[in-house]
Tab-separated table of C-alpha atoms and ligand atoms in Angstrom:
chain	number	residue	atom	x	y	z
A	1	MET	CA	-4.244	0.516	21.356
A	2	GLU	CA	-2.138	2.774	18.871
A	3	VAL	CA	0.787	1.157	17.560
A	4	ILE	CA	2.203	3.526	15.343
A	5	ALA	CA	2.142	7.127	16.281
A	6	THR	CA	3.863	10.226	15.361
A	7	GLN	CA	3.554	14.017	15.915
A	8	SER	CA	4.395	16.456	13.198
A	9	LEU	CA	7.293	14.518	11.686
A	10	CYS	CA	9.331	16.650	9.543
A	11	LYS	CA	13.118	15.574	7.475
A	12	PHE	CA	14.747	17.816	5.272
A	13	PHE	CA	16.997	16.873	2.604
A	14	GLY	CA	18.726	20.552	1.779
A	15	LYS	CA	15.819	22.222	1.425
A	16	VAL	CA	13.616	19.228	0.093
A	17	PRO	CA	11.021	18.331	2.772
A	18	ALA	CA	10.956	14.684	2.328
A	19	THR	CA	8.342	14.308	5.406
A	20	ASP	CA	6.567	17.475	6.046
A	21	HIS	CA	4.516	17.653	9.392
A	22	ILE	CA	3.369	13.935	9.272
A	23	SER	CA	1.365	12.608	11.730
A	24	ILE	CA	-0.250	9.102	11.475
A	25	HIS	CA	-1.923	6.732	13.834
A	26	VAL	CA	-1.918	3.329	13.521
A	27	LYS	CA	-4.050	1.171	15.614
A	28	GLN	CA	-3.464	-2.592	16.557
A	29	GLY	CA	-4.514	-4.793	13.768
A	30	GLU	CA	-4.759	-2.286	11.064
A	31	ILE	CA	-3.380	-2.962	7.804
A	32	TYR	CA	-2.249	0.645	6.711
A	33	GLY	CA	-1.625	1.336	3.069
A	34	PHE	CA	0.991	4.047	2.369
A	35	LEU	CA	0.767	5.332	-0.908
A	36	GLY	CA	2.841	8.192	-2.690
A	37	LEU	CA	4.324	8.507	-5.876
A	38	ASN	CA	8.092	7.902	-6.526
A	39	GLY	CA	10.212	10.600	-4.331
A	40	ALA	CA	7.019	11.292	-2.198
A	41	GLY	CA	8.518	10.604	1.343
A	42	LYS	CA	7.425	7.151	1.938
A	43	THR	CA	10.928	5.466	2.593
A	44	THR	CA	12.128	8.242	4.795
A	45	LEU	CA	8.869	8.165	6.761
A	46	ILE	CA	10.033	4.396	7.396
A	47	ARG	CA	13.417	4.635	8.011
A	48	ILE	CA	12.270	7.111	10.787
A	49	LEU	CA	9.796	4.747	12.151
A	50	LEU	CA	12.620	2.309	12.300
A	51	GLY	CA	14.883	4.599	13.980
A	52	MET	CA	17.449	4.225	10.895
A	53	ILE	CA	17.471	8.115	10.504
A	54	GLN	CA	16.609	10.982	12.528
A	55	PRO	CA	13.857	13.330	11.915
A	56	ASP	CA	14.279	17.279	12.176
A	57	GLN	CA	11.088	17.686	14.134
A	58	GLY	CA	8.567	15.447	16.005
A	59	ASN	CA	8.418	12.503	17.705
A	60	VAL	CA	7.528	8.821	16.763
A	61	TYR	CA	5.726	6.623	19.421
A	62	LEU	CA	5.603	2.832	18.748
A	63	PHE	CA	3.498	0.506	21.093
A	64	GLY	CA	2.979	3.816	23.102
A	65	LYS	CA	6.449	4.175	23.949
A	66	LYS	CA	8.895	7.446	22.714
A	67	LEU	CA	11.743	6.194	20.043
A	68	THR	CA	14.747	6.929	21.615
A	69	PRO	CA	18.045	5.022	21.316
A	70	LYS	CA	17.096	3.233	24.428
A	71	PHE	CA	14.158	2.006	22.854
A	72	GLU	CA	13.292	-1.718	23.908
A	73	GLY	CA	10.816	-2.714	21.893
A	74	TRP	CA	12.204	-4.094	18.419
A	75	ASN	CA	11.949	-7.603	19.144
A	76	ASP	CA	8.004	-6.800	18.483
A	77	VAL	CA	8.990	-5.318	15.172
A	78	GLY	CA	9.451	-6.831	11.688
A	79	TYR	CA	10.886	-4.722	8.877
A	80	LEU	CA	11.831	-4.931	5.299
A	81	VAL	CA	12.868	-1.749	3.638
A	82	GLU	CA	13.964	-1.026	0.311
A	83	THR	CA	16.368	-3.945	-1.426
A	84	PRO	CA	16.634	-6.691	1.229
A	85	PHE	CA	19.688	-7.261	3.049
A	86	ALA	CA	21.155	-10.744	3.266
A	87	TYR	CA	24.998	-12.333	3.761
A	88	PRO	CA	25.669	-13.102	0.151
A	89	GLU	CA	27.996	-15.864	1.070
A	90	LEU	CA	25.396	-17.575	3.663
A	91	SER	CA	22.618	-19.591	2.426
A	92	VAL	CA	19.093	-18.867	2.866
A	93	THR	CA	19.011	-21.200	5.980
A	94	GLU	CA	22.425	-19.938	7.472
A	95	ASN	CA	21.001	-16.329	6.939
A	96	LEU	CA	18.122	-16.936	9.172
A	97	LYS	CA	19.908	-18.196	11.504
A	98	VAL	CA	22.237	-15.443	11.739
A	99	TYR	CA	19.284	-13.535	12.373
A	100	HIS	CA	17.542	-16.027	14.641
A	101	ALA	CA	20.840	-15.599	16.639
A	102	LEU	CA	21.106	-11.906	16.434
A	103	ARG	CA	16.838	-11.527	17.359
A	104	GLY	CA	17.882	-13.879	20.556
A	105	LEU	CA	15.046	-16.083	19.686
A	106	ASN	CA	14.972	-19.624	21.535
A	107	ASP	CA	12.700	-21.550	18.798
A	108	PRO	CA	14.877	-23.030	16.246
A	109	ALA	CA	12.004	-24.786	14.727
A	110	SER	CA	10.615	-21.484	13.552
A	111	ILE	CA	13.451	-21.349	10.947
A	112	GLY	CA	12.116	-24.209	8.760
A	113	ARG	CA	8.459	-23.226	9.681
A	114	ILE	CA	9.150	-19.758	8.097
A	115	ILE	CA	11.418	-21.297	4.737
A	116	ASP	CA	8.456	-23.507	4.398
A	117	ARG	CA	6.120	-20.709	4.608
A	118	LEU	CA	7.483	-18.625	1.956
A	119	LYS	CA	7.977	-21.597	-0.304
A	120	LEU	CA	11.800	-21.267	0.038
A	121	THR	CA	12.436	-25.043	0.986
A	122	PRO	CA	14.168	-25.810	-2.937
A	123	TYR	CA	16.628	-22.801	-1.868
A	124	ALA	CA	17.209	-23.592	1.903
A	125	HIS	CA	21.020	-24.220	0.926
A	126	THR	CA	21.413	-21.679	-2.065
A	127	THR	CA	23.655	-19.014	-1.272
A	128	ALA	CA	21.982	-15.373	-1.018
A	129	SER	CA	23.977	-14.321	-3.544
A	130	ALA	CA	22.693	-16.961	-6.139
A	131	LEU	CA	18.947	-16.077	-5.241
A	132	SER	CA	16.484	-14.702	-8.001
A	133	LEU	CA	15.139	-11.109	-7.096
A	134	GLY	CA	11.867	-12.193	-6.163
A	135	ASN	CA	13.669	-15.176	-3.870
A	136	GLN	CA	15.874	-12.475	-2.339
A	137	GLN	CA	12.716	-10.851	-1.371
A	138	ARG	CA	11.032	-13.652	0.105
A	139	LEU	CA	14.252	-14.028	2.030
A	140	GLY	CA	13.901	-10.780	3.480
A	141	LEU	CA	10.426	-11.228	4.117
A	142	ALA	CA	11.445	-14.346	6.215
A	143	LYS	CA	13.708	-12.506	8.111
A	144	ALA	CA	11.085	-9.792	8.834
A	145	LEU	CA	8.530	-12.403	9.936
A	146	LEU	CA	10.639	-15.433	11.669
A	147	HIS	CA	10.060	-13.913	15.137
A	148	ARG	CA	6.327	-13.317	14.828
A	149	PRO	CA	6.425	-9.514	15.245
A	150	LYS	CA	3.486	-7.702	16.492
A	151	LEU	CA	4.371	-4.781	14.532
A	152	LEU	CA	5.395	-5.357	10.405
A	153	ILE	CA	6.878	-2.706	8.485
A	154	LEU	CA	7.291	-2.888	4.998
A	155	ASP	CA	8.420	-0.810	2.051
A	156	GLU	CA	7.027	-2.430	-1.154
A	157	PRO	CA	7.249	-5.978	0.191
A	158	ILE	CA	5.911	-7.281	-3.263
A	159	ASN	CA	8.703	-6.088	-5.423
A	160	GLY	CA	9.941	-8.608	-7.709
A	161	LEU	CA	7.399	-11.323	-6.642
A	162	ASP	CA	5.681	-13.387	-9.283
A	163	PRO	CA	2.121	-13.769	-9.347
A	164	GLU	CA	2.059	-16.415	-6.916
A	165	GLY	CA	4.183	-14.947	-4.682
A	166	ILE	CA	1.867	-11.685	-4.449
A	167	VAL	CA	-1.122	-14.020	-3.558
A	168	GLU	CA	1.016	-15.881	-1.017
A	169	VAL	CA	2.353	-12.632	0.815
A	170	ARG	CA	-1.305	-10.984	0.311
A	171	GLU	CA	-2.507	-14.349	2.236
A	172	LEU	CA	0.349	-14.195	4.977
A	173	LEU	CA	-0.309	-10.942	5.521
A	174	LEU	CA	-4.098	-11.176	5.889
A	175	GLU	CA	-3.169	-13.853	8.178
A	176	MET	CA	-0.869	-12.049	10.253
A	177	ALA	CA	-3.509	-9.249	10.820
A	178	GLU	CA	-6.149	-11.606	11.948
A	179	GLN	CA	-3.792	-13.026	14.875
A	180	GLY	CA	-3.748	-9.493	15.666
A	181	ALA	CA	-0.456	-8.182	14.183
A	182	THR	CA	-0.200	-4.403	13.086
A	183	ILE	CA	0.895	-3.823	9.210
A	184	PHE	CA	2.294	-0.582	8.076
A	185	LEU	CA	2.722	-1.192	4.166
A	186	SER	CA	3.638	0.878	1.327
A	187	SER	CA	3.563	0.369	-2.282
A	188	HIS	CA	3.288	1.160	-5.901
A	189	ILE	CA	1.081	-1.233	-6.619
A	190	LEU	CA	-2.045	0.175	-5.809
A	191	GLY	CA	-4.478	-2.760	-7.055
A	192	GLU	CA	-2.561	-5.049	-4.602
A	193	ILE	CA	-2.600	-2.842	-1.842
A	194	SER	CA	-6.137	-2.235	-1.885
A	195	LYS	CA	-6.582	-6.006	-1.554
A	196	VAL	CA	-5.160	-6.200	1.955
A	197	ALA	CA	-5.060	-2.417	3.481
A	198	ASN	CA	-8.084	-1.568	5.471
A	199	ARG	CA	-7.128	2.197	5.822
A	200	PHE	CA	-4.755	4.409	3.569
A	201	GLY	CA	-2.779	7.230	3.965
A	202	ILE	CA	-2.004	9.239	0.728
A	203	ILE	CA	1.629	11.015	1.301
A	204	HIS	CA	2.656	13.953	-1.610
A	205	ARG	CA	5.821	15.730	-1.681
A	206	GLY	CA	6.158	14.878	1.719
A	207	LYS	CA	2.662	15.692	2.834
A	208	LEU	CA	0.169	13.429	4.398
A	209	ILE	CA	-2.746	14.435	2.366
A	210	ARG	CA	-5.494	12.378	2.606
A	211	GLU	CA	-6.186	9.359	5.412
A	212	LEU	CA	-9.427	7.179	4.913
A	213	THR	CA	-10.714	3.626	5.651
A	214	VAL	CA	-12.185	1.553	3.434
A	215	PRO	CA	-15.799	2.383	3.617
A	216	GLU	CA	-14.833	6.023	3.739
A	217	LEU	CA	-12.558	5.136	0.468
A	218	LYS	CA	-16.065	3.271	-0.966
A	219	GLU	CA	-18.123	6.451	-0.404
A	220	GLN	CA	-15.771	8.848	-2.315
A	221	LEU	CA	-15.019	6.689	-5.353
A	222	VAL	CA	-16.538	8.129	-8.164
A	223	LYS	CA	-19.220	6.062	-10.173
A	224	LYS	CA	-20.524	6.808	-13.555
A	225	VAL	CA	-22.496	5.094	-16.372
A	226	LEU	CA	-20.221	4.562	-19.903
A	227	ILE	CA	-22.509	4.305	-22.716
A	228	GLN	CA	-21.011	3.394	-26.653
A	229	THR	CA	-23.947	3.694	-29.330
A	230	ARG	CA	-23.169	3.560	-33.265
A	231	ASP	CA	-23.449	7.363	-33.091
A	232	ASN	CA	-22.179	9.111	-30.220
A	233	ARG	CA	-22.827	12.493	-31.144
A	234	LYS	CA	-26.823	11.653	-31.539
A	235	ALA	CA	-27.027	10.052	-28.533
A	236	LEU	CA	-25.323	12.632	-26.412
A	237	ALA	CA	-28.054	15.187	-27.671
A	238	CYS	CA	-30.896	12.737	-26.901
A	239	LEU	CA	-29.658	12.041	-23.186
A	240	ALA	CA	-29.393	15.922	-22.939
A	241	ASP	CA	-32.625	16.383	-23.817
A	242	GLY	CA	-33.747	13.764	-21.268
A	243	GLY	CA	-32.205	15.648	-18.727
A	244	TYR	CA	-28.810	14.029	-18.233
A	245	THR	CA	-25.513	15.680	-17.809
A	246	THR	CA	-23.105	14.136	-19.939
A	247	THR	CA	-19.516	14.076	-21.298
A	248	LEU	CA	-17.516	12.305	-24.090
A	249	SER	CA	-14.400	10.365	-22.664
A	250	PRO	CA	-11.062	10.325	-24.251
A	251	GLU	CA	-12.196	6.874	-25.385
A	252	ASN	CA	-15.084	8.099	-27.173
A	253	GLU	CA	-17.384	6.586	-24.583
A	254	ILE	CA	-20.375	8.838	-23.072
A	255	ALA	CA	-20.111	9.297	-19.284
A	256	VAL	CA	-23.236	10.026	-17.225
A	257	GLY	CA	-22.402	11.025	-13.518
A	258	ASP	CA	-26.088	11.911	-12.401
A	259	PRO	CA	-27.101	9.904	-9.290
A	260	ALA	CA	-30.374	8.826	-11.135
A	261	ALA	CA	-28.319	7.311	-14.187
A	262	ILE	CA	-26.406	5.591	-11.841
A	263	ALA	CA	-29.445	4.185	-9.488
A	264	HIS	CA	-31.476	3.249	-12.906
A	265	PRO	CA	-28.987	2.864	-16.055
A	266	GLU	CA	-31.577	0.762	-17.807
A	267	LYS	CA	-33.834	4.619	-18.212
A	268	LEU	CA	-30.830	5.428	-20.057
A	269	SER	CA	-31.201	2.381	-22.209
A	270	ALA	CA	-34.550	2.558	-22.963
A	271	LEU	CA	-34.280	6.303	-23.624
A	272	LEU	CA	-31.609	5.605	-25.965
A	273	ALA	CA	-33.315	2.772	-27.661
A	274	ALA	CA	-36.629	4.717	-28.099
A	275	ALA	CA	-34.636	6.685	-30.421
A	276	GLY	CA	-33.332	4.377	-32.511
A	277	MET	CA	-29.568	4.437	-30.911
A	278	PRO	CA	-29.671	0.794	-28.547
A	279	PRO	CA	-26.433	1.132	-26.783
A	280	ILE	CA	-23.956	-1.765	-27.838
A	281	LYS	CA	-22.253	-1.050	-24.194
A	282	ILE	CA	-23.497	0.289	-21.182
A	283	VAL	CA	-21.826	-0.249	-17.731
A	284	VAL	CA	-21.638	1.497	-14.335
A	285	GLU	CA	-18.047	2.100	-13.551
A	286	THR	CA	-16.696	2.538	-10.085
A	287	GLU	CA	-13.043	4.320	-9.600
A	288	ASP	CA	-10.789	1.893	-8.213
A	289	LEU	CA	-8.088	2.683	-5.557
A	290	GLU	CA	-5.556	4.103	-8.497
A	291	MET	CA	-7.853	6.121	-9.995
A	292	TYR	CA	-8.819	8.015	-6.841
A	293	PHE	CA	-5.365	8.138	-5.931
A	294	LEU	CA	-4.250	10.064	-9.111
A	295	ARG	CA	-7.306	12.304	-8.733
A	296	THR	CA	-6.408	13.126	-5.327
A	297	ILE	CA	-3.095	14.111	-6.027
A	298	LYS	CA	-4.081	16.185	-9.190
A	299	ASN	CA	-6.700	17.912	-7.194
A	300	HIS	CA	-4.645	18.701	-4.544
A	301	ASP	CA	-2.047	20.255	-7.137
A	302	ASN	CA	-4.339	22.501	-8.295
A	303	THR	CA	-5.357	23.826	-5.214
B	401	LIG	P1	10.315	5.909	-4.206
B	401	LIG	O1	8.539	5.459	-4.376
B	401	LIG	O2	10.849	6.371	-5.228
B	401	LIG	O3	11.064	4.733	-3.373
B	401	LIG	P2	9.585	7.694	-1.500
B	401	LIG	O4	8.416	7.907	-1.552
B	401	LIG	O5	10.109	6.194	-0.832
B	401	LIG	O6	10.267	7.345	-3.477
B	401	LIG	P3	11.961	9.070	-0.613
B	401	LIG	O7	12.738	7.892	-0.941
B	401	LIG	O8	11.488	9.009	0.836
B	401	LIG	O9	10.441	8.885	-1.404
B	401	LIG	O10	12.509	10.581	-1.028
B	401	LIG	C1	11.792	11.668	-0.725
B	401	LIG	C2	12.384	12.767	-1.112
B	401	LIG	O11	13.357	12.995	-0.207
B	401	LIG	C3	13.012	12.621	-2.835
B	401	LIG	O12	12.892	13.519	-2.982
B	401	LIG	C4	14.489	12.284	-2.254
B	401	LIG	O13	15.039	12.791	-3.833
B	401	LIG	C5	14.906	12.976	-1.222
B	401	LIG	N1	15.761	11.944	-0.367
B	401	LIG	C6	15.461	10.748	0.184
B	401	LIG	N2	16.762	10.290	0.864
B	401	LIG	C7	17.712	11.473	0.425
B	401	LIG	C8	18.795	11.275	0.792
B	401	LIG	N3	19.760	10.418	1.617
B	401	LIG	N4	19.599	12.612	0.261
B	401	LIG	C9	19.159	13.618	-0.490
B	401	LIG	N5	17.951	13.464	-0.563
B	401	LIG	C10	17.068	12.000	-0.493
């Protein structure tokens, strides 16, 4: 089942197309990582998905139902958008009690459980205004997760969290997806998003320029053999004589992208050793999500 579907969503701020004909489809159980530079349009799309702003064109469907002011599925949705809102003078527990009541929930024990799960127990009676940035973020996540939503929409969920918090949120999201929840999240921290998402969308200047699953991403990641020798100039000539196509990286490393070299880097090593230039470093490097993302955006700008 498609939990999120959008049809050609457009939203203009003046002449700026913040979202430009975006059609996204997210299936049940997916963790969809939404990637984009600052100002690409991520928050705008998330706000439209949550009915916080109206698109100029296009429609949103959540759980197969068209988003209108009469949409009744909000109790199945949890969200965190930008700075999490909390009543500043109320404690963590009181904030969650308000939220529990607003959602019309009937399991009071869920408040203690979520406080515990997000490691907020020592701050249960601290007012929201006195929380650190990371703990405010934890409170925001506690509100998003309190009612065990079927769909979780999170804008930059690990903002302000310490390394321990990042790992805890990662585990929590993976656990929720395993239990069938669908998660749509944006983040700038691509190393982290690559550890949780199983599908990615790249938004650039308001346009969805690429969508791919983890296996599709793996296929597209560029690999190269990186080599360093005591005399890279001679080594370049030696490898060229051996029929390899080489470049010199800005870090003064020899990069060889030939599939034959990637499959058998030991042959390059032997060739260089035989010519009296044994490598001091030889490694097969695979692009990571961040490098892929930046390359995709650059290529898009150049076309
Ligand atoms: P960031 O990662 O910096 O949060 P983003 O990808 O979430 O960026 P958006 O906040 O969606 O980007 O902004 C997309 C574009 O729309 C930007 O050019 C932004 O300046 C513009 N924009 C967003 N909200 C408004 C608004 N309320 N009024 C005018 N322009 C806006």
